[in-house]
Coordinates of C-alpha atoms and ligand atoms in Angstrom, one line a residue:
X1 CA -15.5 -1.1 -45.2
X2 CA -12.5 0.7 -44.4
X3 CA -11.4 4.1 -43.5
X4 CA -8.5 6.3 -44.5
X5 CA -7.4 9.6 -43.5
X6 CA -7.8 12.7 -45.9
X7 CA -4.2 13.1 -45.5
X8 CA -3.1 9.8 -47.3
X9 CA -0.8 8.1 -44.3
X10 CA -3.3 6.1 -43.0
X11 CA -5.7 3.6 -44.5
X12 CA -6.8 0.2 -43.7
X13 CA -8.4 1.1 -40.9
X14 CA -11.9 -1.0 -39.3
X15 CA -14.6 1.3 -38.0
X16 CA -13.8 0.8 -34.4
X17 CA -9.3 1.8 -35.0
X18 CA -10.7 5.4 -36.8
X19 CA -14.1 6.0 -33.7
X20 CA -10.2 4.8 -31.4
X21 CA -8.5 6.3 -32.9
X22 CA -10.0 10.5 -33.2
X23 CA -7.8 12.0 -35.3
X24 CA -5.9 10.6 -37.9
X25 CA -2.4 10.1 -37.0
X26 CA -0.5 11.3 -39.8
X27 CA -3.0 15.2 -39.0
X28 CA -5.8 14.7 -41.5
X29 CA -9.8 13.2 -41.1
X30 CA -11.1 9.6 -40.7
X31 CA -13.4 9.2 -43.1
X32 CA -15.0 6.0 -44.9
X33 CA -13.1 5.2 -48.1
X34 CA -16.3 4.9 -49.9
X35 CA -19.5 6.6 -49.7
X36 CA -22.5 3.9 -49.7
X37 CA -25.2 4.6 -51.5
X38 CA -28.9 4.1 -50.0
X39 CA -30.8 5.2 -52.8
X40 CA -32.9 1.2 -53.4
X41 CA -33.9 1.6 -49.8
X42 CA -35.2 5.1 -49.6
X43 CA -38.5 3.6 -49.9
X44 CA -38.6 1.0 -47.8
X45 CA -35.9 2.8 -44.6
X46 CA -39.3 5.5 -44.5
X47 CA -41.8 3.7 -42.2
X48 CA -39.0 2.8 -39.7
X49 CA -38.6 4.5 -36.9
X50 CA -35.6 6.3 -35.7
X51 CA -33.8 3.5 -34.2
X52 CA -34.6 0.8 -36.5
X53 CA -33.4 4.2 -38.9
X54 CA -30.2 4.8 -37.2
X55 CA -29.6 0.8 -37.7
X56 CA -30.0 1.0 -40.8
X57 CA -27.2 4.3 -42.1
X58 CA -24.9 3.4 -39.2
X59 CA -24.8 -0.4 -40.8
X60 CA -24.0 1.1 -44.3
X61 CA -20.3 2.8 -42.7
X62 CA -20.2 0.1 -40.2
X63 CA -21.1 -3.4 -41.7
X64 CA -19.8 -6.7 -40.0
X65 CA -17.4 -4.8 -37.5
X66 CA -19.4 -4.9 -34.8
X67 CA -22.8 -7.5 -34.4
X68 CA -25.5 -6.6 -36.2
X69 CA -27.0 -7.0 -32.2
X70 CA -25.2 -5.0 -30.8
X71 CA -24.9 -2.1 -33.2
X72 CA -28.6 -2.3 -32.2
X73 CA -28.3 -2.5 -28.6
X74 CA -25.9 0.1 -28.3
X75 CA -28.2 2.5 -30.5
X76 CA -31.6 1.1 -28.4
X77 CA -29.6 2.0 -25.0
X78 CA -27.9 5.8 -26.5
X79 CA -32.3 6.6 -27.6
X80 CA -33.8 6.0 -24.7
X81 CA -33.2 9.9 -22.5
X82 CA -34.6 11.7 -24.8
X83 CA -38.1 13.8 -23.9
X84 CA -39.8 12.7 -26.2
X85 CA -41.6 9.9 -28.7
X86 CA -40.1 10.9 -31.7
X87 CA -36.4 11.8 -30.6
X88 CA -36.0 14.6 -33.9
X89 CA -39.5 15.7 -34.6
X90 CA -39.7 18.1 -37.2
X91 CA -42.5 20.9 -36.3
X92 CA -44.2 23.3 -39.1
X93 CA -43.7 26.9 -37.9
X94 CA -45.0 29.3 -40.9
X95 CA -43.3 28.6 -44.1
X96 CA -40.1 26.4 -42.6
X97 CA -40.5 22.9 -41.1
X98 CA -37.9 22.5 -37.5
X99 CA -36.2 19.8 -36.7
X100 CA -36.3 19.7 -33.3
X101 CA -32.7 18.6 -32.4
X102 CA -32.1 19.5 -28.8
X103 CA -35.1 16.4 -27.1
X104 CA -32.3 14.9 -25.1
X105 CA -30.9 14.9 -22.0
X106 CA -28.5 17.9 -21.9
X107 CA -31.2 20.2 -24.1
X108 CA -28.7 20.3 -27.2
X109 CA -28.2 18.4 -30.7
X110 CA -24.5 17.1 -29.7
X111 CA -26.5 14.6 -27.5
X112 CA -27.6 12.4 -30.2
X113 CA -24.4 12.3 -31.0
X114 CA -22.6 11.8 -28.0
X115 CA -25.3 10.1 -26.2
X116 CA -24.3 7.1 -29.2
X117 CA -20.0 7.9 -28.9
X118 CA -21.1 7.6 -24.9
X119 CA -22.3 3.7 -25.2
X120 CA -20.0 3.3 -28.1
X121 CA -17.4 3.6 -26.1
X122 CA -18.7 1.6 -23.5
X123 CA -18.3 -1.5 -25.4
X124 CA -15.5 -1.0 -27.7
X125 CA -13.5 -0.1 -24.4
X126 CA -15.2 -3.5 -23.0
X127 CA -13.9 -5.6 -26.4
X128 CA -10.4 -4.0 -26.3
X129 CA -9.5 -4.0 -22.7
X130 CA -8.7 -1.0 -22.3
X131 CA -9.4 2.3 -20.2
X132 CA -9.8 5.7 -22.1
X133 CA -9.4 9.3 -20.3
X134 CA -11.6 12.0 -22.0
X135 CA -10.1 15.9 -21.3
X136 CA -11.2 17.4 -23.4
X137 CA -11.5 22.1 -23.0
X138 CA -15.7 23.7 -23.1
X139 CA -17.3 27.2 -23.5
X140 CA -20.4 25.6 -23.2
X141 CA -22.6 23.1 -25.2
X142 CA -20.3 20.6 -25.9
X143 CA -19.1 20.1 -22.4
X144 CA -22.4 18.9 -21.2
X145 CA -23.0 16.6 -23.7
X146 CA -20.4 14.7 -23.5
X147 CA -20.2 15.2 -19.9
X148 CA -24.4 12.9 -20.0
X149 CA -22.7 11.2 -22.6
X150 CA -20.5 9.5 -20.6
X151 CA -21.8 9.5 -17.0
X152 CA -21.4 6.4 -15.2
X153 CA -19.1 4.9 -18.3
X154 CA -17.1 2.0 -17.1
X155 CA -13.3 2.0 -18.1
X156 CA -13.8 6.1 -18.8
X157 CA -12.2 8.9 -16.6
X158 CA -13.8 12.2 -18.0
X159 CA -12.0 15.8 -17.6
X160 CA -14.0 18.0 -18.3
X161 CA -12.2 22.2 -18.3
X162 CA -14.6 25.7 -18.4
X163 CA -13.2 28.9 -18.0
X164 CA -14.3 29.7 -14.2
X165 CA -17.1 31.7 -14.4
X166 CA -17.5 32.4 -18.5
X167 CA -19.9 29.8 -18.6
X168 CA -23.3 30.3 -18.6
X169 CA -24.9 29.5 -14.5
X170 CA -27.3 27.2 -16.6
X171 CA -24.7 25.7 -18.3
X172 CA -22.8 25.7 -15.7
X173 CA -25.1 23.3 -13.5
X174 CA -24.9 20.9 -16.4
X175 CA -21.4 20.5 -15.7
X176 CA -21.2 20.0 -11.9
X177 CA -24.0 18.7 -11.0
X178 CA -23.0 15.7 -12.6
X179 CA -21.7 13.3 -9.5
X180 CA -20.3 10.7 -10.5
X181 CA -17.0 9.5 -10.2
X182 CA -15.4 9.4 -13.7
X183 CA -16.0 13.1 -14.5
X184 CA -14.0 15.3 -12.7
X185 CA -15.7 19.3 -13.6
X186 CA -11.8 21.7 -13.6
X187 CA -12.6 25.3 -13.0
X188 CA -10.2 27.2 -14.7
X189 CA -8.8 30.4 -13.5
X190 CA -8.2 31.6 -16.9
X191 CA -10.0 32.6 -20.3
X192 CA -11.8 29.2 -22.3
X193 CA -8.2 29.9 -24.9
X194 CA -6.3 29.1 -21.9
X195 CA -8.2 25.5 -21.0
X196 CA -7.9 24.0 -25.1
X197 CA -4.3 25.9 -25.4
X198 CA -3.7 23.4 -22.1
X199 CA -6.0 20.8 -23.3
X200 CA -3.5 20.5 -27.2
X201 CA -0.2 20.8 -24.9
X202 CA -1.2 18.1 -22.9
X203 CA -2.1 16.2 -25.6
X204 CA 1.6 16.5 -27.2
X205 CA 3.3 15.6 -24.5
X206 CA 3.3 12.4 -26.5
X207 CA 4.9 9.8 -23.1
X208 CA 1.6 10.7 -21.4
X209 CA -0.7 10.7 -23.9
X210 CA -0.2 7.2 -23.4
X211 CA 0.5 6.5 -20.5
X212 CA -3.0 7.2 -19.8
X213 CA -4.9 6.9 -23.0
X214 CA -5.3 10.2 -23.4
X215 CA -9.1 10.6 -25.8
X216 CA -11.1 13.3 -27.0
X217 CA -14.5 13.9 -28.0
X218 CA -14.2 16.1 -30.0
X219 CA -16.4 16.6 -33.4
X220 CA -14.1 15.5 -34.9
X221 CA -14.0 11.5 -34.1
X222 CA -16.4 10.1 -36.7
X223 CA -18.6 8.7 -35.0
X224 CA -20.0 11.3 -34.5
X225 CA -20.4 12.7 -38.0
X226 CA -21.9 9.7 -38.9
X227 CA -24.3 9.5 -35.8
X228 CA -26.2 12.4 -37.2
X229 CA -26.4 11.4 -40.9
X230 CA -29.6 9.5 -39.5
X231 CA -31.6 12.5 -39.2
X232 CA -30.8 14.7 -42.4
X233 CA -32.9 11.1 -42.9
X234 CA -35.7 10.7 -40.8
X235 CA -37.1 14.4 -40.7
X236 CA -37.2 13.6 -45.5
X237 CA -39.1 11.0 -44.6
X238 CA -41.8 13.0 -42.5
X239 CA -41.3 15.6 -45.5
X240 CA -41.8 14.0 -48.0
X241 CA -44.1 11.1 -48.6
X242 CA -42.0 11.5 -52.3
X243 CA -39.3 9.7 -52.2
X244 CA -38.0 11.8 -55.7
X245 CA -38.4 15.1 -54.5
X246 CA -36.1 17.6 -53.0
X247 CA -34.8 19.0 -49.0
X248 CA -33.7 22.2 -48.6
X249 CA -31.7 21.9 -45.6
X250 CA -30.8 24.9 -43.2
X251 CA -28.1 24.4 -40.9
X252 CA -26.2 26.9 -38.2
X253 CA -22.9 25.9 -38.4
X254 CA -20.1 26.6 -36.4
X255 CA -17.2 23.2 -36.8
X256 CA -18.7 22.1 -39.5
X257 CA -19.9 18.9 -37.9
X258 CA -22.7 19.1 -38.6
X259 CA -24.1 20.1 -41.9
X260 CA -20.8 17.6 -43.1
X261 CA -23.0 14.8 -42.3
X262 CA -26.2 16.0 -44.5
X263 CA -23.3 16.2 -46.8
X264 CA -22.8 12.2 -46.5
X265 CA -26.3 12.2 -46.2
X266 CA -26.7 13.6 -50.0
X267 CA -23.7 11.9 -51.3
X268 CA -26.2 8.4 -49.9
X269 CA -28.6 9.8 -52.4
X270 CA -31.2 11.2 -49.5
X271 CA -32.8 13.7 -52.4
X272 CA -31.2 17.4 -51.0
X273 CA -31.1 20.2 -53.5
X274 CA -29.3 22.7 -51.1
X275 CA -27.3 22.7 -48.1
X276 CA -27.1 26.2 -46.8
X277 CA -24.7 26.6 -44.5
X278 CA -26.0 29.7 -41.6
X279 CA -23.0 31.7 -39.6
X280 CA -23.0 34.0 -36.9
X281 CA -20.2 37.0 -37.6
X282 CA -17.3 34.5 -37.7
X283 CA -18.6 33.9 -41.0
X284 CA -15.3 32.3 -42.2
X285 CA -17.3 29.0 -44.1
X286 CA -19.4 31.6 -46.2
X287 CA -16.6 33.8 -46.9
X288 CA -15.8 30.6 -48.3
X289 CA -18.4 29.7 -50.3
X290 CA -19.0 32.8 -50.8
X291 CA -15.4 34.4 -52.3
X292 CA -13.9 30.9 -51.7
X293 CA -11.7 32.9 -48.8
X294 CA -10.4 30.2 -46.2
X295 CA -9.3 32.9 -44.0
X296 CA -8.1 32.2 -40.5
X297 CA -10.7 36.4 -38.4
X298 CA -10.6 36.5 -34.8
X299 CA -13.2 35.5 -33.3
X300 CA -16.2 37.9 -32.4
X301 CA -18.6 36.0 -29.7
X302 CA -21.9 36.1 -30.6
X303 CA -25.0 35.7 -28.5
X304 CA -24.7 31.9 -30.7
X305 CA -22.0 31.4 -28.7
X306 CA -21.4 27.3 -29.8
X307 CA -20.8 28.8 -32.6
X308 CA -18.7 31.0 -32.3
X309 CA -14.9 29.5 -34.1
X310 CA -12.7 30.4 -36.0
X311 CA -11.5 27.2 -37.6
X312 CA -13.8 24.5 -38.7
X313 CA -13.0 21.5 -37.4
X314 CA -14.2 19.5 -39.6
X315 CA -14.6 21.2 -42.7
X316 CA -11.6 19.7 -43.9
X317 CA -13.1 16.3 -45.4
X318 CA -16.1 18.3 -47.4
X319 CA -12.1 19.7 -48.8
X320 CA -11.0 16.2 -49.2
X321 CA -14.1 15.7 -51.5
X322 CA -13.8 19.1 -53.3
X323 CA -10.0 18.0 -54.1
X324 CA -11.4 14.9 -55.5
X325 CA -10.2 12.4 -52.9
X326 CA -6.3 13.5 -54.2
X327 CA -4.9 12.6 -50.0
X328 CA -2.2 15.1 -52.0
X329 CA -3.4 18.2 -52.8
X330 CA -5.0 18.6 -49.5
X331 CA -1.5 18.4 -48.1
X332 CA -0.6 20.9 -49.8
X333 CA -3.2 23.1 -49.2
X334 CA -3.0 21.9 -44.9
X335 CA 0.1 23.2 -44.9
X336 CA -0.7 26.5 -46.7
X337 CA -3.6 27.4 -44.2
X338 CA -1.2 25.8 -41.2
X339 CA 1.6 28.4 -42.3
X340 CA -0.8 31.0 -43.6
X341 CA -4.6 30.3 -41.7
X342 CA -5.2 31.3 -46.2
X343 CA -6.3 28.9 -48.4
X344 CA -8.3 30.7 -50.6
X345 CA -10.0 28.6 -53.5
X346 CA -11.0 30.0 -57.3
X347 CA -12.2 28.2 -60.4
X348 CA -13.7 24.9 -60.9
X349 CA -13.6 23.7 -57.3
X350 CA -15.1 26.7 -56.3
X351 CA -18.3 26.3 -58.9
X352 CA -17.8 22.9 -57.9
X353 CA -18.8 24.2 -53.7
X354 CA -20.7 26.4 -54.5
X355 CA -23.1 24.7 -56.4
X356 CA -23.1 22.2 -53.3
X357 CA -23.8 24.8 -50.1
X358 CA -24.9 28.2 -49.9
X359 CA -24.1 30.0 -47.2
X360 CA -25.2 33.2 -45.6
X361 CA -23.3 34.9 -42.1
X362 CA -26.3 36.2 -39.8
X363 CA -25.8 39.2 -38.1
X364 CA -26.3 39.7 -34.5
X365 CA -28.9 41.4 -35.1
X366 CA -30.6 39.6 -37.5
X367 CA -30.6 36.5 -34.8
X368 CA -32.7 38.7 -31.4
X369 CA -34.9 39.9 -34.8
X370 CA -35.7 36.4 -36.3
X371 CA -36.5 35.1 -32.1
X372 CA -38.7 37.9 -31.5
X373 CA -40.3 37.7 -35.0
X374 CA -41.3 33.9 -34.2
X375 CA -42.4 34.3 -31.0
X376 CA -45.0 37.0 -32.3
X377 CA -46.2 35.9 -35.5
X378 CA -45.7 32.4 -34.5
X379 CA -45.8 32.0 -30.6
X380 CA -42.8 30.1 -31.1
X381 CA -39.5 31.1 -29.8
X382 CA -36.2 30.1 -31.6
X383 CA -32.8 29.8 -29.8
X384 CA -30.0 32.0 -30.4
X385 CA -28.6 29.3 -33.1
X386 CA -31.5 28.1 -34.9
X387 CA -32.9 31.0 -35.4
X388 CA -29.0 32.3 -37.2
X389 CA -30.8 29.2 -39.6
X390 CA -34.1 29.7 -40.3
X391 CA -33.3 34.0 -40.7
X392 CA -30.7 32.0 -43.6
X393 CA -33.8 30.0 -44.6
X394 CA -35.9 32.6 -44.8
X395 CA -33.2 35.0 -47.6
X396 CA -33.0 32.0 -49.8
X397 CA -35.9 31.4 -52.5
X398 CA -36.5 28.5 -53.5
X399 CA -39.8 25.6 -54.6
X400 CA -38.4 23.1 -51.9
X401 CA -39.5 22.9 -48.5
X402 CA -36.7 24.6 -46.1
X403 CA -35.8 22.2 -42.7
X404 CA -33.3 24.4 -40.4
X405 CA -32.3 22.5 -37.0
X406 CA -32.4 23.0 -34.6
X407 CA -29.7 23.0 -32.0
X408 CA -30.2 24.0 -28.4
X409 CA -33.4 24.2 -26.8
X410 CA -34.3 28.7 -26.2
X411 CA -34.3 27.9 -22.5
X412 CA -30.4 27.1 -22.7
X413 CA -29.6 30.6 -24.1
X414 CA -32.6 33.0 -21.7
X415 CA -29.7 35.8 -21.9
X416 CA -30.6 36.0 -26.0
X417 CA -33.8 35.1 -25.5
X418 CA -34.5 38.0 -23.2
X419 CA -32.7 40.9 -25.3
X420 CA -35.4 39.5 -28.0
X421 CA -38.9 39.2 -26.6
X422 CA -37.7 41.1 -22.4
X423 CA -39.3 37.5 -20.9
X424 CA -37.1 35.2 -19.4
X425 CA -37.7 31.6 -21.6
X426 CA -39.2 28.9 -18.8
X427 CA -37.1 26.2 -18.0
X428 CA -38.1 22.9 -19.2
X429 CA -38.4 20.4 -15.2
X430 CA -35.0 18.9 -16.0
X431 CA -33.0 23.0 -16.3
X432 CA -34.9 23.4 -13.7
X433 CA -34.0 20.6 -10.8
X434 CA -30.4 21.7 -11.5
X435 CA -30.8 24.8 -9.2
X436 CA -31.8 22.4 -6.6
X437 CA -28.3 20.3 -7.0
X438 CA -25.4 19.2 -5.8
X439 CA -22.4 20.2 -7.3
X440 CA -18.5 19.1 -7.1
X441 CA -16.0 21.1 -9.1
X442 CA -12.5 21.3 -8.7
X443 CA -11.6 25.4 -8.9
X444 CA -7.4 25.4 -10.8
X445 CA -5.0 27.5 -12.4
X446 CA -4.3 27.3 -15.6
X447 CA -1.6 25.9 -15.6
X448 CA -1.2 22.5 -17.9
X449 CA 0.8 21.4 -14.6
X450 CA -2.6 21.8 -12.4
X451 CA -4.2 19.7 -14.6
X452 CA -1.3 17.1 -15.3
X453 CA -1.9 16.9 -10.8
X454 CA -5.2 15.9 -10.6
X455 CA -5.3 13.7 -13.2
X456 CA -2.0 11.7 -12.1
X457 CA -3.3 11.9 -8.9
X458 CA -7.0 11.3 -9.2
X459 CA -6.0 8.2 -11.6
X460 CA -3.4 6.2 -9.0
Ligands
PLP501 C1 -22.4 22.5 -31.5 C2 -23.6 23.4 -32.0 C3 -23.6 25.2 -33.0 C4 -22.5 23.5 -34.7 O1 -22.2 22.3 -35.0 P1 -21.0 22.0 -36.0 O2 -21.9 20.3 -35.7 O3 -19.7 22.3 -35.0 O4 -21.3 22.7 -37.2 C5 -24.6 24.5 -33.0 N1 -25.6 25.2 -32.7 C6 -25.1 25.4 -31.3 C7 -26.2 25.0 -30.2 C8 -24.1 23.0 -30.6 O5 -24.4 22.9 -29.5

């Protein structure tokens, strides 16, 4: 299996090269050169444990680029820190099925991919005899999941920026209580956008990027999408005992990474009827699937902050399939989007998109109401992101079961829960313990120079 860029200038990469490159050097996103078919594997795979299934699914995309026994041990190490024996259990609640993806060390679904990516990086860096400096900016969830995925890893250093005083206290503690030597938390005196801008401009300093082997762990990395394909299969087998019967998935969406993984599962032959793209009030994706308008807007902060995005960084991968894998078409679409902040599709292409995905935008009050309803009716507490997906699922009539992806533990978003039900959610022991732990974090001005200096001093 080889990897290629959606913009056509990068081709014939191995899986390893694709993972190490992250963003394609031509500005596109890396994707497999074909999608393997799994129709004939379904009856065998349905009896697999989560880790066995991970090995089966991932090896289709990796083949012999990593020896099977090595891949197996990477996977086993990745899921040993989950607090549920099934890793991603499915729980029926009312009319929907909740796929709980928050049993990892940071209580959010990003652990499923980032625990894997951390182990994978360590393995590949050793083999390639090189080092990696991961830099990133976070408004919460990604930072802690990346830090937990990479803490203590050999040959990896992490510099994670967050806007000082602007992430939730729990999220801040999740990051700053990690004292491993290779983890460096930097609290920037500015906003998330300032921090993000610093990271972008450091990546643009090509000499610096090369010398310090800068890398990113955001969801454009193919390995993250790959790890997420697995739980679509896993949940399907839990819900349908007959492999010819379809299910729907409702996916709370920001950067489109999670729902894209579902799209790949469907393309592989998993019987998925509808994928529901559930956005909050930052609804660029809903406007696209509704009217073909992929138009940039300002971000409005919401109760589900991990989905507060302007553009969806993984959407280009889906567009590539809509463009019928025509890289020239992609370049022209992405150029015009770059210039005007607008991409408008219509006709057959839009119809195709609408036949594959449904979408909804869920308001702030609907989000809180949904949390409240599920708490009252079923004594089940949804986090605000999950509530967006559940509300979206309720909006569609279907004869098939609908599985809603639960992307975070409600205790991570206590303020939203409190606003919905008038009391704070109970903290799981792992989160409660954070308040007594020692922290390490440097406060710095919001300048590129300050960040660069710290990287240089630390790694010298
Ligand atoms: C990141 C995140 C999302 C959005 O996932 P995407 O892959 O960016 O669409 C949803 N919920 C939570 C809790 C998240 O952390």
